[in-house]
Short mmCIF file of C-alpha atoms and ligand atoms in Angstrom, two decimals:
data_model
loop_
_atom_site.label_atom_id
_atom_site.label_comp_id
_atom_site.label_asym_id
_atom_site.label_seq_id
_atom_site.Cartn_x
_atom_site.Cartn_y
_atom_site.Cartn_z
CA MET A 1211 0.00 0.00 0.00
CA LYS A 1212 2.78 2.34 0.95
CA LEU A 1213 4.54 1.51 -2.29
CA LEU A 1214 1.37 2.15 -4.30
CA ARG A 1215 0.91 5.51 -2.59
CA ALA A 1216 4.45 6.36 -3.52
CA ILE A 1217 4.00 5.32 -7.13
CA ILE A 1218 0.62 6.97 -7.87
CA PRO A 1219 1.96 10.55 -8.25
CA PHE A 1220 4.48 9.29 -10.79
CA LEU A 1221 1.78 7.40 -12.69
CA VAL A 1222 -0.42 10.49 -12.79
CA PHE A 1223 2.53 12.56 -13.95
CA ALA A 1224 3.35 10.02 -16.67
CA VAL A 1225 -0.24 10.03 -17.97
CA ILE A 1226 -0.36 13.85 -18.05
CA ALA A 1227 3.05 14.03 -19.71
CA GLN A 1228 1.95 11.55 -22.35
CA ALA A 1229 -1.25 13.46 -23.02
CA GLN A 1230 0.76 16.67 -23.46
CA GLU A 1231 3.24 14.91 -25.67
CA LYS A 1232 0.48 13.69 -27.96
CA LYS A 1233 -0.93 17.16 -28.61
CA LEU A 1234 -0.10 18.17 -32.18
CA LYS A 1235 -1.51 21.37 -33.64
CA ILE A 1236 -1.39 21.98 -37.38
CA TYR A 1237 -2.16 25.19 -39.26
CA ILE A 1238 -3.32 24.95 -42.89
CA SER A 1239 -3.15 28.06 -45.08
CA ALA A 1240 -5.08 27.56 -48.32
CA ASP A 1241 -4.54 29.59 -51.47
CA MET A 1242 -5.99 28.76 -54.87
CA GLU A 1243 -3.53 29.55 -57.71
CA GLY A 1244 -1.56 26.39 -56.90
CA VAL A 1245 -4.58 24.08 -56.76
CA THR A 1246 -4.46 21.18 -59.24
CA GLY A 1247 -5.69 22.27 -62.67
CA VAL A 1248 -5.81 26.03 -61.99
CA VAL A 1249 -4.24 27.97 -64.87
CA THR A 1250 -6.16 31.26 -65.35
CA ASP A 1251 -8.56 33.58 -63.54
CA GLU A 1252 -11.46 31.53 -64.96
CA GLN A 1253 -10.85 29.23 -61.96
CA LEU A 1254 -9.92 31.91 -59.41
CA GLY A 1255 -12.86 34.21 -58.74
CA PRO A 1256 -16.65 34.51 -58.81
CA ALA A 1257 -16.61 35.95 -62.34
CA GLY A 1258 -14.83 32.92 -63.83
CA PHE A 1259 -16.86 30.21 -65.55
CA GLU A 1260 -15.00 27.43 -63.69
CA TYR A 1261 -14.77 29.06 -60.23
CA GLN A 1262 -17.57 27.09 -58.55
CA ARG A 1263 -16.04 23.79 -59.70
CA PHE A 1264 -12.59 24.79 -58.54
CA ARG A 1265 -13.92 25.77 -55.11
CA GLU A 1266 -14.88 22.08 -54.86
CA ILE A 1267 -11.40 20.99 -55.92
CA MET A 1268 -9.69 23.44 -53.51
CA THR A 1269 -11.94 22.17 -50.71
CA ALA A 1270 -11.10 18.56 -51.61
CA GLU A 1271 -7.36 19.33 -51.44
CA VAL A 1272 -7.74 20.99 -48.03
CA ASN A 1273 -9.82 18.02 -46.87
CA ALA A 1274 -7.09 15.63 -48.07
CA ALA A 1275 -4.53 17.59 -46.03
CA ILE A 1276 -6.84 17.57 -42.98
CA GLU A 1277 -7.51 13.81 -43.19
CA ALA A 1278 -3.83 13.00 -43.68
CA ALA A 1279 -2.79 15.29 -40.82
CA PHE A 1280 -5.26 13.69 -38.41
CA ALA A 1281 -4.22 10.21 -39.60
CA ALA A 1282 -0.56 11.13 -38.95
CA GLY A 1283 -1.30 12.26 -35.37
CA ALA A 1284 -2.57 15.83 -35.51
CA THR A 1285 -4.96 16.59 -32.65
CA GLU A 1286 -6.09 20.07 -33.64
CA ILE A 1287 -6.26 21.86 -37.01
CA LEU A 1288 -6.99 25.47 -37.95
CA VAL A 1289 -7.57 26.27 -41.63
CA SER A 1290 -7.35 29.73 -43.16
CA ASP A 1291 -9.14 30.49 -46.41
CA SER A 1292 -6.44 32.74 -47.83
CA HIS A 1293 -7.29 33.41 -51.46
CA GLY A 1294 -9.19 36.25 -53.10
CA ASN A 1295 -12.22 37.14 -51.01
CA GLY A 1296 -11.25 34.61 -48.30
CA GLN A 1297 -14.57 32.82 -48.86
CA ASN A 1298 -13.65 30.09 -51.32
CA LEU A 1299 -13.72 26.92 -49.20
CA LEU A 1300 -17.06 25.11 -49.01
CA ILE A 1301 -17.04 25.02 -45.24
CA GLU A 1302 -19.97 22.62 -44.91
CA LYS A 1303 -17.75 20.02 -46.58
CA LEU A 1304 -15.02 20.33 -43.94
CA PRO A 1305 -15.05 17.98 -40.92
CA LYS A 1306 -16.54 19.02 -37.58
CA ASN A 1307 -13.22 18.98 -35.76
CA VAL A 1308 -11.54 21.87 -37.59
CA GLN A 1309 -12.14 25.62 -37.51
CA ILE A 1310 -11.84 28.06 -40.39
CA VAL A 1311 -10.55 31.63 -40.70
CA ARG A 1312 -12.49 33.55 -43.38
CA SER A 1313 -12.40 36.94 -45.16
CA TRP A 1314 -10.24 40.05 -44.72
CA PRO A 1315 -8.59 42.19 -43.55
CA ARG A 1316 -6.72 40.36 -40.81
CA PRO A 1317 -3.49 41.39 -39.08
CA LEU A 1318 -1.62 38.15 -39.78
CA MET A 1319 -2.99 37.87 -43.32
CA MET A 1320 -2.68 34.32 -44.72
CA MET A 1321 -1.52 33.07 -41.28
CA GLN A 1322 -4.25 34.60 -39.10
CA GLY A 1323 -4.82 32.55 -35.96
CA ILE A 1324 -1.36 31.01 -35.76
CA ASP A 1325 0.48 31.22 -32.44
CA GLU A 1326 3.24 29.47 -30.49
CA THR A 1327 0.99 26.52 -29.58
CA PHE A 1328 1.15 25.20 -33.18
CA ASP A 1329 3.67 22.52 -34.20
CA GLY A 1330 3.71 22.99 -37.97
CA ALA A 1331 2.10 24.82 -40.87
CA ILE A 1332 0.99 23.50 -44.26
CA CYS A 1333 0.49 25.60 -47.41
CA ILE A 1334 -2.05 24.28 -49.93
CA GLY A 1335 -2.54 25.74 -53.41
CA TYR A 1336 0.45 28.11 -53.28
CA HIS A 1337 2.20 29.88 -56.18
CA SER A 1338 5.61 31.42 -56.96
CA SER A 1339 6.52 35.07 -56.38
CA THR A 1340 6.15 38.16 -58.55
CA THR A 1341 9.94 38.23 -59.16
CA ASN A 1342 9.97 34.63 -60.42
CA PRO A 1343 9.83 34.43 -64.25
CA GLU A 1344 8.30 30.96 -63.85
CA GLY A 1345 5.09 29.72 -62.32
CA VAL A 1346 1.35 29.75 -62.91
CA ARG A 1347 -0.08 33.10 -61.75
CA ALA A 1348 3.26 34.06 -60.16
CA HIS A 1349 2.66 37.09 -57.92
CA THR A 1350 3.23 38.36 -54.40
CA MET A 1351 0.11 39.42 -52.46
CA SER A 1352 -1.32 41.50 -55.30
CA SER A 1353 -0.71 40.72 -58.96
CA ALA A 1354 -2.18 44.11 -59.90
CA ASN A 1355 -0.13 46.26 -57.55
CA LEU A 1356 3.11 44.77 -56.18
CA ALA A 1357 6.39 44.09 -58.00
CA ASP A 1358 8.43 42.84 -55.00
CA VAL A 1359 8.39 42.37 -51.22
CA ARG A 1360 11.71 42.15 -49.37
CA LEU A 1361 12.39 41.27 -45.76
CA ASN A 1362 15.81 42.43 -44.50
CA GLY A 1363 16.86 42.65 -48.15
CA ILE A 1364 15.65 39.17 -49.16
CA SER A 1365 13.00 38.98 -51.87
CA VAL A 1366 10.26 36.68 -50.56
CA PRO A 1367 7.25 34.90 -52.04
CA GLU A 1368 3.98 34.71 -50.10
CA ALA A 1369 5.17 31.43 -48.62
CA GLY A 1370 8.29 33.26 -47.36
CA ILE A 1371 6.29 36.07 -45.73
CA ASN A 1372 4.02 33.45 -44.17
CA ALA A 1373 6.97 31.32 -43.04
CA ALA A 1374 8.41 34.42 -41.33
CA ILE A 1375 5.06 35.08 -39.57
CA ALA A 1376 4.95 31.43 -38.44
CA GLY A 1377 8.65 31.72 -37.54
CA HIS A 1378 7.83 34.58 -35.15
CA PHE A 1379 5.98 31.91 -33.15
CA ASN A 1380 8.72 29.28 -33.76
CA VAL A 1381 6.40 27.31 -36.06
CA PRO A 1382 7.97 25.78 -39.22
CA ILE A 1383 6.35 25.35 -42.64
CA ILE A 1384 6.49 21.59 -43.19
CA MET A 1385 4.73 21.05 -46.51
CA ILE A 1386 3.58 23.01 -49.54
CA SER A 1387 1.48 22.13 -52.59
CA GLY A 1388 1.44 23.97 -55.92
CA ASP A 1389 3.31 23.97 -59.22
CA ASP A 1390 6.96 23.03 -59.81
CA ALA A 1391 8.02 26.72 -59.72
CA VAL A 1392 6.73 27.38 -56.19
CA ALA A 1393 8.14 24.05 -54.98
CA LYS A 1394 11.60 25.01 -56.23
CA GLU A 1395 11.42 28.60 -54.98
CA VAL A 1396 10.24 27.69 -51.50
CA THR A 1397 12.64 24.76 -51.10
CA THR A 1398 15.54 27.08 -52.00
CA LEU A 1399 14.33 29.63 -49.43
CA LEU A 1400 13.20 27.39 -46.56
CA GLY A 1401 15.12 24.16 -47.04
CA ASN A 1402 14.02 20.59 -47.31
CA LEU A 1403 10.26 20.73 -46.73
CA GLU A 1404 7.78 18.29 -48.30
CA THR A 1405 6.42 19.47 -51.66
CA ALA A 1406 3.41 18.17 -53.56
CA ILE A 1407 3.92 19.24 -57.18
CA VAL A 1408 0.46 19.01 -58.74
CA LYS A 1409 1.31 20.76 -62.03
CA TRP A 1410 4.26 21.91 -64.14
CA ALA A 1411 4.16 25.50 -65.39
CA TYR A 1412 4.61 26.26 -69.07
CA GLY A 1413 3.92 29.94 -68.42
CA PHE A 1414 1.86 32.43 -66.40
CA HIS A 1415 -1.38 30.97 -67.78
CA SER A 1416 -0.46 27.46 -68.85
CA ALA A 1417 0.62 24.19 -67.28
CA LYS A 1418 0.63 20.44 -67.53
CA THR A 1419 -1.46 19.28 -64.58
CA LEU A 1420 -2.33 16.18 -62.63
CA THR A 1421 -6.00 15.30 -62.39
CA PRO A 1422 -7.68 16.47 -59.17
CA ALA A 1423 -7.89 12.85 -57.94
CA ALA A 1424 -4.13 12.38 -58.39
CA GLY A 1425 -3.40 15.79 -56.83
CA ILE A 1426 -5.39 14.82 -53.75
CA ASP A 1427 -3.49 11.53 -53.38
CA LEU A 1428 -0.16 13.33 -53.63
CA ILE A 1429 -1.17 15.96 -51.04
CA ARG A 1430 -2.29 13.22 -48.67
CA GLU A 1431 1.03 11.39 -49.07
CA LYS A 1432 3.20 14.50 -48.58
CA VAL A 1433 1.27 15.71 -45.51
CA LYS A 1434 1.73 12.30 -43.86
CA LYS A 1435 5.44 12.37 -44.69
CA ALA A 1436 5.86 15.90 -43.34
CA ILE A 1437 4.14 15.16 -40.04
CA GLY A 1438 6.14 11.95 -39.76
CA ARG A 1439 9.32 14.02 -39.60
CA ILE A 1440 7.91 17.16 -38.01
CA LYS A 1441 10.72 17.37 -35.45
CA GLU A 1442 13.27 17.90 -38.26
CA PHE A 1443 11.96 21.25 -39.50
CA LYS A 1444 13.33 24.62 -38.42
CA SER A 1445 11.25 27.76 -38.29
CA TYR A 1446 12.16 30.66 -40.58
CA LYS A 1447 13.21 33.62 -38.48
CA PHE A 1448 14.43 37.12 -39.27
CA LYS A 1449 16.72 39.24 -37.15
CA THR A 1450 14.67 42.04 -35.54
CA PRO A 1451 13.91 44.83 -36.14
CA ILE A 1452 12.76 43.78 -39.60
CA GLU A 1453 13.06 46.06 -42.61
CA VAL A 1454 10.33 45.51 -45.18
CA GLU A 1455 10.59 47.00 -48.67
CA VAL A 1456 7.59 47.05 -50.97
CA ARG A 1457 7.93 47.76 -54.67
CA PHE A 1458 4.74 48.89 -56.40
CA LYS A 1459 3.96 48.59 -60.07
CA ASN A 1460 2.78 52.21 -60.00
CA TYR A 1461 4.23 55.47 -58.64
CA ARG A 1462 1.54 57.02 -56.52
CA PRO A 1463 1.23 54.40 -53.73
CA ALA A 1464 4.95 54.96 -53.01
CA GLU A 1465 4.56 58.73 -53.21
CA VAL A 1466 1.59 58.92 -50.83
CA LEU A 1467 2.68 56.24 -48.31
CA ALA A 1468 5.97 58.15 -47.90
CA TYR A 1469 3.95 61.03 -46.36
CA LEU A 1470 3.86 58.87 -43.23
CA PRO A 1471 6.84 59.68 -40.97
CA ASN A 1472 7.74 56.00 -40.47
CA VAL A 1473 7.72 55.21 -44.19
CA GLN A 1474 10.65 56.06 -46.42
CA ARG A 1475 10.52 56.25 -50.21
CA THR A 1476 13.57 54.40 -51.55
CA ASP A 1477 12.97 54.95 -55.27
CA ALA A 1478 10.18 55.96 -57.62
CA HIS A 1479 8.26 52.72 -57.08
CA SER A 1480 9.42 51.60 -53.63
CA ILE A 1481 9.02 52.26 -49.93
CA LYS A 1482 10.65 50.96 -46.77
CA PHE A 1483 9.27 50.43 -43.27
CA VAL A 1484 11.00 49.05 -40.18
CA GLY A 1485 8.87 46.92 -37.84
CA LYS A 1486 9.95 45.72 -34.41
CA ASP A 1487 8.93 42.16 -35.40
CA MET A 1488 6.99 40.16 -38.05
CA ILE A 1489 3.68 41.04 -36.41
CA GLU A 1490 4.25 44.74 -37.10
CA VAL A 1491 5.52 43.93 -40.59
CA SER A 1492 2.46 41.79 -41.32
CA LYS A 1493 0.09 44.52 -40.13
CA PHE A 1494 1.97 47.05 -42.27
CA LEU A 1495 1.68 44.84 -45.38
CA GLU A 1496 -2.02 44.23 -44.74
CA PHE A 1497 -2.52 47.99 -44.34
CA VAL A 1498 -0.60 48.78 -47.54
CA THR A 1499 -2.61 46.30 -49.60
CA THR A 1500 -6.01 47.06 -48.00
CA TYR A 1501 -6.36 50.72 -47.09
CA ASN A 1502 -8.57 52.87 -49.24
CA PRO A 1503 -10.48 55.89 -47.89
CA ALA A 1504 -13.62 54.50 -49.52
CA LEU A 1505 -13.52 51.46 -47.19
CA ALA A 1506 -17.03 50.92 -45.80
CA PRO A 1507 -18.56 50.22 -43.38
ZN1 ZN B 1166 -4.45 33.42 -54.21
#
C-alpha cells in the first residue's frame, strides 16, 4: 500500500506528460492559384466560368490535407481560407473537428490565428513570387499592384512572408502544394520541406497538370510524410527589427505612403518600413494592400 501511494503521483505525472506529448496542432493556409488544374482567372474568382467547380477541388485538397494530418497524429487543425475574397472553401464540406478563418482584412494575413501553440504549418494551393519568371499566376500578395516584397533585403514569395510570420511563433512550414516553380522557390528559401507538385508550369497561364484525384493523393502522401518528420523542421526567423521593402507597379502608392513619418521612399516605385517584429511587418503589409479611404462600413 505504501509503495502504491508512492508510485501513484508518478503514474499520474506520466499520464499527463503523455497526453501533453500527444498534442499536435497543425495550421493549414489555403490559397488557390496552386490548386491542381488552376491555370487562369477563370478558376480563381466569382466571375470565372470554372470558379464554382474549382472551389470544390480546392476544398477537396484541403480536406485531403486535414484527413492526412489527423491520420498522422494531428490533434487540432486550424484552416485559413487565404485566397481572393477569403470565402472560397465550401465550409460545410469540412469535418466538424476543424475551424476556419475567413475573409479580410486580418493582421496576420494568410496566417491569421497562428500562435506558439502550433507545431507545424501546411500551405495548400500556393504559387511562386512576382519576381519569379516561372510559375502559374506568379505574384506576391497582389498581382495588380506589387512588383516585390523584401524582408531584411531578401526577396520573398507569399510562402516566405508566411513562413516568417509562423517563424515569429517558432512554427515551421512543413509542406507546400502547388506547381513546380513554387516548390523550387520555397525549397531554395526554406530548405528541405515536403512538396506536392500538382502541375508543371509552361507559363503564367499554362501548365501540364495532374488530375484532381491524383493531386489529392499526392497531397495526402506528402502531408503524412511531413508530419512523420515534423521534429526535423526549423522555423524561418528574421533578425529584428525587420526592414520591409515594398515595390509597387505604379508610382503614386509609393509617393503617398511616404507622407507617413515611419515610411521612407527608396525609389520611384518603392518604400521601406522598419517593424519591431513580423507582427508589425504583417500589419503594415495588410494595411498597404487594403487601405482605401472609400472602405465601408
Ligand atoms: Zn491566391
